[in-house]
C-alpha cells in the first residue's frame, strides 16, 4: 500500500539535533500533519483486535480484548492483584497492543493504516531525518506497535536495552489530544538520584524520540482519565532483526 503520511517540512532539524545531543531525548511537535494524526487515531479507535499484554512468572501474558471482557469481576480482581503485586517487586506492565509485522512484505500487502504508518517510519526520508537528529548514520529499520493505556495501565522502569535487538532509539507517536498530566500516562525519565529528570505529557501528533538505553516508565493511568492514551511506539534499529 502507498503510505499517505509525510514529514512536516517545517521541522528544525538542526535545533532538534542540538537538543538530542544535549539531553538524549527530544519532542518533535507535529511530526505528521494534524489531519494524518487524526486519521490514524480514528483508525485505532475503530480497531477491535486489541490485546492486553502483561508480564507473568512464565513470561509475557496476552489476552485479546474480547476474552478479557468475558472474565468475571472476581477473575479481573484477582488478575489486578497479581499484576500490582508483581509491579511492586520489579519490571511489570499492563496495556493493550496491536503489533505490526517486522517483515516489510507483510506491511506492504496490508491495507491497514497502522501498517502504513510503520511503513512510513521505515521510509528513507524518515530514517534519514532521525539519523540527522541523532547525529548518526540513518537507522536501518524501525518496528512498531499501537498501544492503548486505559485506567489501571502502566509500564514500570526499564531501559529498552536488550541484547541482539540493536536498538538505537525509541519513539512514541502521540495520538491523544487534550490530555492532562494529572491523569497519568506520562512518559517519564528516571535520574540516577531517584528523581524524575523529565517527562512528556501525551500530545497529538508529537513524536518523542530518546536514545537507548535510557531509564524510563509510563506512569499509572488513573480513573480520572476519561479515555485511553493512544500512541504508536517502536524502536529505530541499526540492524534488521
Short mmCIF file of N, CA and C in Angstrom, two decimals, residues 3-11 28-42 113 117 120-121 126 173-176 203-207:
data_model
loop_
_atom_site.label_atom_id
_atom_site.label_comp_id
_atom_site.label_asym_id
_atom_site.label_seq_id
_atom_site.Cartn_x
_atom_site.Cartn_y
_atom_site.Cartn_z
N UNK A 3 1.79 4.76 1.41
CA UNK A 3 1.54 5.44 2.67
C UNK A 3 1.10 6.88 2.43
N UNK A 4 0.09 7.36 3.16
CA UNK A 4 -0.38 8.74 2.98
C UNK A 4 0.40 9.74 3.82
N UNK A 5 1.34 9.27 4.63
CA UNK A 5 2.00 10.14 5.61
C UNK A 5 3.19 10.87 4.99
N UNK A 6 3.51 12.03 5.58
CA UNK A 6 4.67 12.81 5.16
C UNK A 6 5.21 13.56 6.37
N UNK A 7 6.53 13.80 6.37
CA UNK A 7 7.16 14.55 7.45
C UNK A 7 6.82 16.03 7.32
N UNK A 8 6.56 16.67 8.43
CA UNK A 8 6.36 18.12 8.44
C UNK A 8 7.61 18.81 7.89
N UNK A 9 7.50 19.54 6.80
CA UNK A 9 8.70 20.17 6.20
C UNK A 9 9.26 21.31 7.03
N UNK A 10 8.54 21.77 8.04
CA UNK A 10 8.99 22.90 8.84
C UNK A 10 9.78 22.49 10.08
N UNK A 11 10.07 21.21 10.22
CA UNK A 11 10.85 20.74 11.37
C UNK A 11 12.25 21.36 11.33
N UNK A 28 9.38 16.14 18.86
CA UNK A 28 9.20 16.72 17.54
C UNK A 28 7.71 16.99 17.36
N UNK A 29 7.30 18.22 17.59
CA UNK A 29 5.89 18.56 17.52
C UNK A 29 5.40 18.52 16.07
N UNK A 30 4.18 18.04 15.90
CA UNK A 30 3.57 17.97 14.56
C UNK A 30 4.49 17.29 13.56
N UNK A 31 5.01 16.13 13.95
CA UNK A 31 5.88 15.37 13.04
C UNK A 31 5.14 15.01 11.76
N UNK A 32 3.86 14.69 11.90
CA UNK A 32 2.98 14.50 10.75
C UNK A 32 1.86 15.54 10.85
N UNK A 33 1.10 15.69 9.79
CA UNK A 33 0.07 16.72 9.77
C UNK A 33 -1.05 16.39 10.76
N UNK A 34 -1.75 17.40 11.27
CA UNK A 34 -2.89 17.14 12.16
C UNK A 34 -3.94 16.23 11.53
N UNK A 35 -4.17 16.38 10.23
CA UNK A 35 -5.16 15.54 9.56
C UNK A 35 -4.72 14.09 9.54
N UNK A 36 -3.43 13.84 9.28
CA UNK A 36 -2.92 12.47 9.26
C UNK A 36 -2.95 11.86 10.65
N UNK A 37 -2.60 12.65 11.67
CA UNK A 37 -2.65 12.15 13.04
C UNK A 37 -4.07 11.79 13.45
N UNK A 38 -5.02 12.63 13.07
CA UNK A 38 -6.43 12.37 13.39
C UNK A 38 -6.94 11.12 12.68
N UNK A 39 -6.52 10.93 11.43
CA UNK A 39 -6.94 9.75 10.68
C UNK A 39 -6.38 8.48 11.32
N UNK A 40 -5.13 8.52 11.76
CA UNK A 40 -4.52 7.36 12.40
C UNK A 40 -5.20 7.07 13.73
N UNK A 41 -5.51 8.11 14.48
CA UNK A 41 -6.22 7.92 15.75
C UNK A 41 -7.59 7.28 15.51
N UNK A 42 -8.33 7.79 14.54
CA UNK A 42 -9.66 7.24 14.24
C UNK A 42 -9.56 5.77 13.82
N UNK A 113 -4.16 1.20 8.05
CA UNK A 113 -3.45 2.47 8.17
C UNK A 113 -2.31 2.37 9.18
N UNK A 117 1.54 3.40 8.55
CA UNK A 117 2.34 4.34 9.33
C UNK A 117 3.71 3.75 9.65
N UNK A 120 5.80 3.96 6.72
CA UNK A 120 6.29 5.34 6.61
C UNK A 120 7.50 5.56 7.52
N UNK A 121 7.47 5.03 8.74
CA UNK A 121 8.60 5.20 9.65
C UNK A 121 9.84 4.47 9.15
N UNK A 126 12.22 9.38 6.52
CA UNK A 126 12.13 9.34 7.98
C UNK A 126 13.44 8.84 8.58
N UNK A 173 4.80 8.01 19.03
CA UNK A 173 3.97 8.95 18.28
C UNK A 173 2.66 9.14 19.03
N UNK A 174 2.48 10.31 19.61
CA UNK A 174 1.29 10.58 20.42
C UNK A 174 0.05 10.78 19.56
N UNK A 175 -1.04 10.16 19.98
CA UNK A 175 -2.31 10.26 19.26
C UNK A 175 -3.44 10.57 20.23
N UNK A 176 -3.13 11.35 21.25
CA UNK A 176 -4.11 11.65 22.28
C UNK A 176 -4.24 13.15 22.48
N UNK A 203 0.51 13.90 23.72
CA UNK A 203 0.13 15.02 22.86
C UNK A 203 -0.12 14.52 21.45
N UNK A 204 -1.06 15.12 20.79
CA UNK A 204 -1.49 14.70 19.47
C UNK A 204 -0.45 15.06 18.40
N UNK A 205 0.00 14.08 17.65
CA UNK A 205 0.87 14.31 16.52
C UNK A 205 2.32 14.59 16.84
N UNK A 206 2.70 14.51 18.12
CA UNK A 206 4.08 14.75 18.53
C UNK A 206 4.85 13.44 18.60
N UNK A 207 6.04 13.45 18.01
CA UNK A 207 6.93 12.29 18.07
C UNK A 207 7.96 12.53 19.15
#
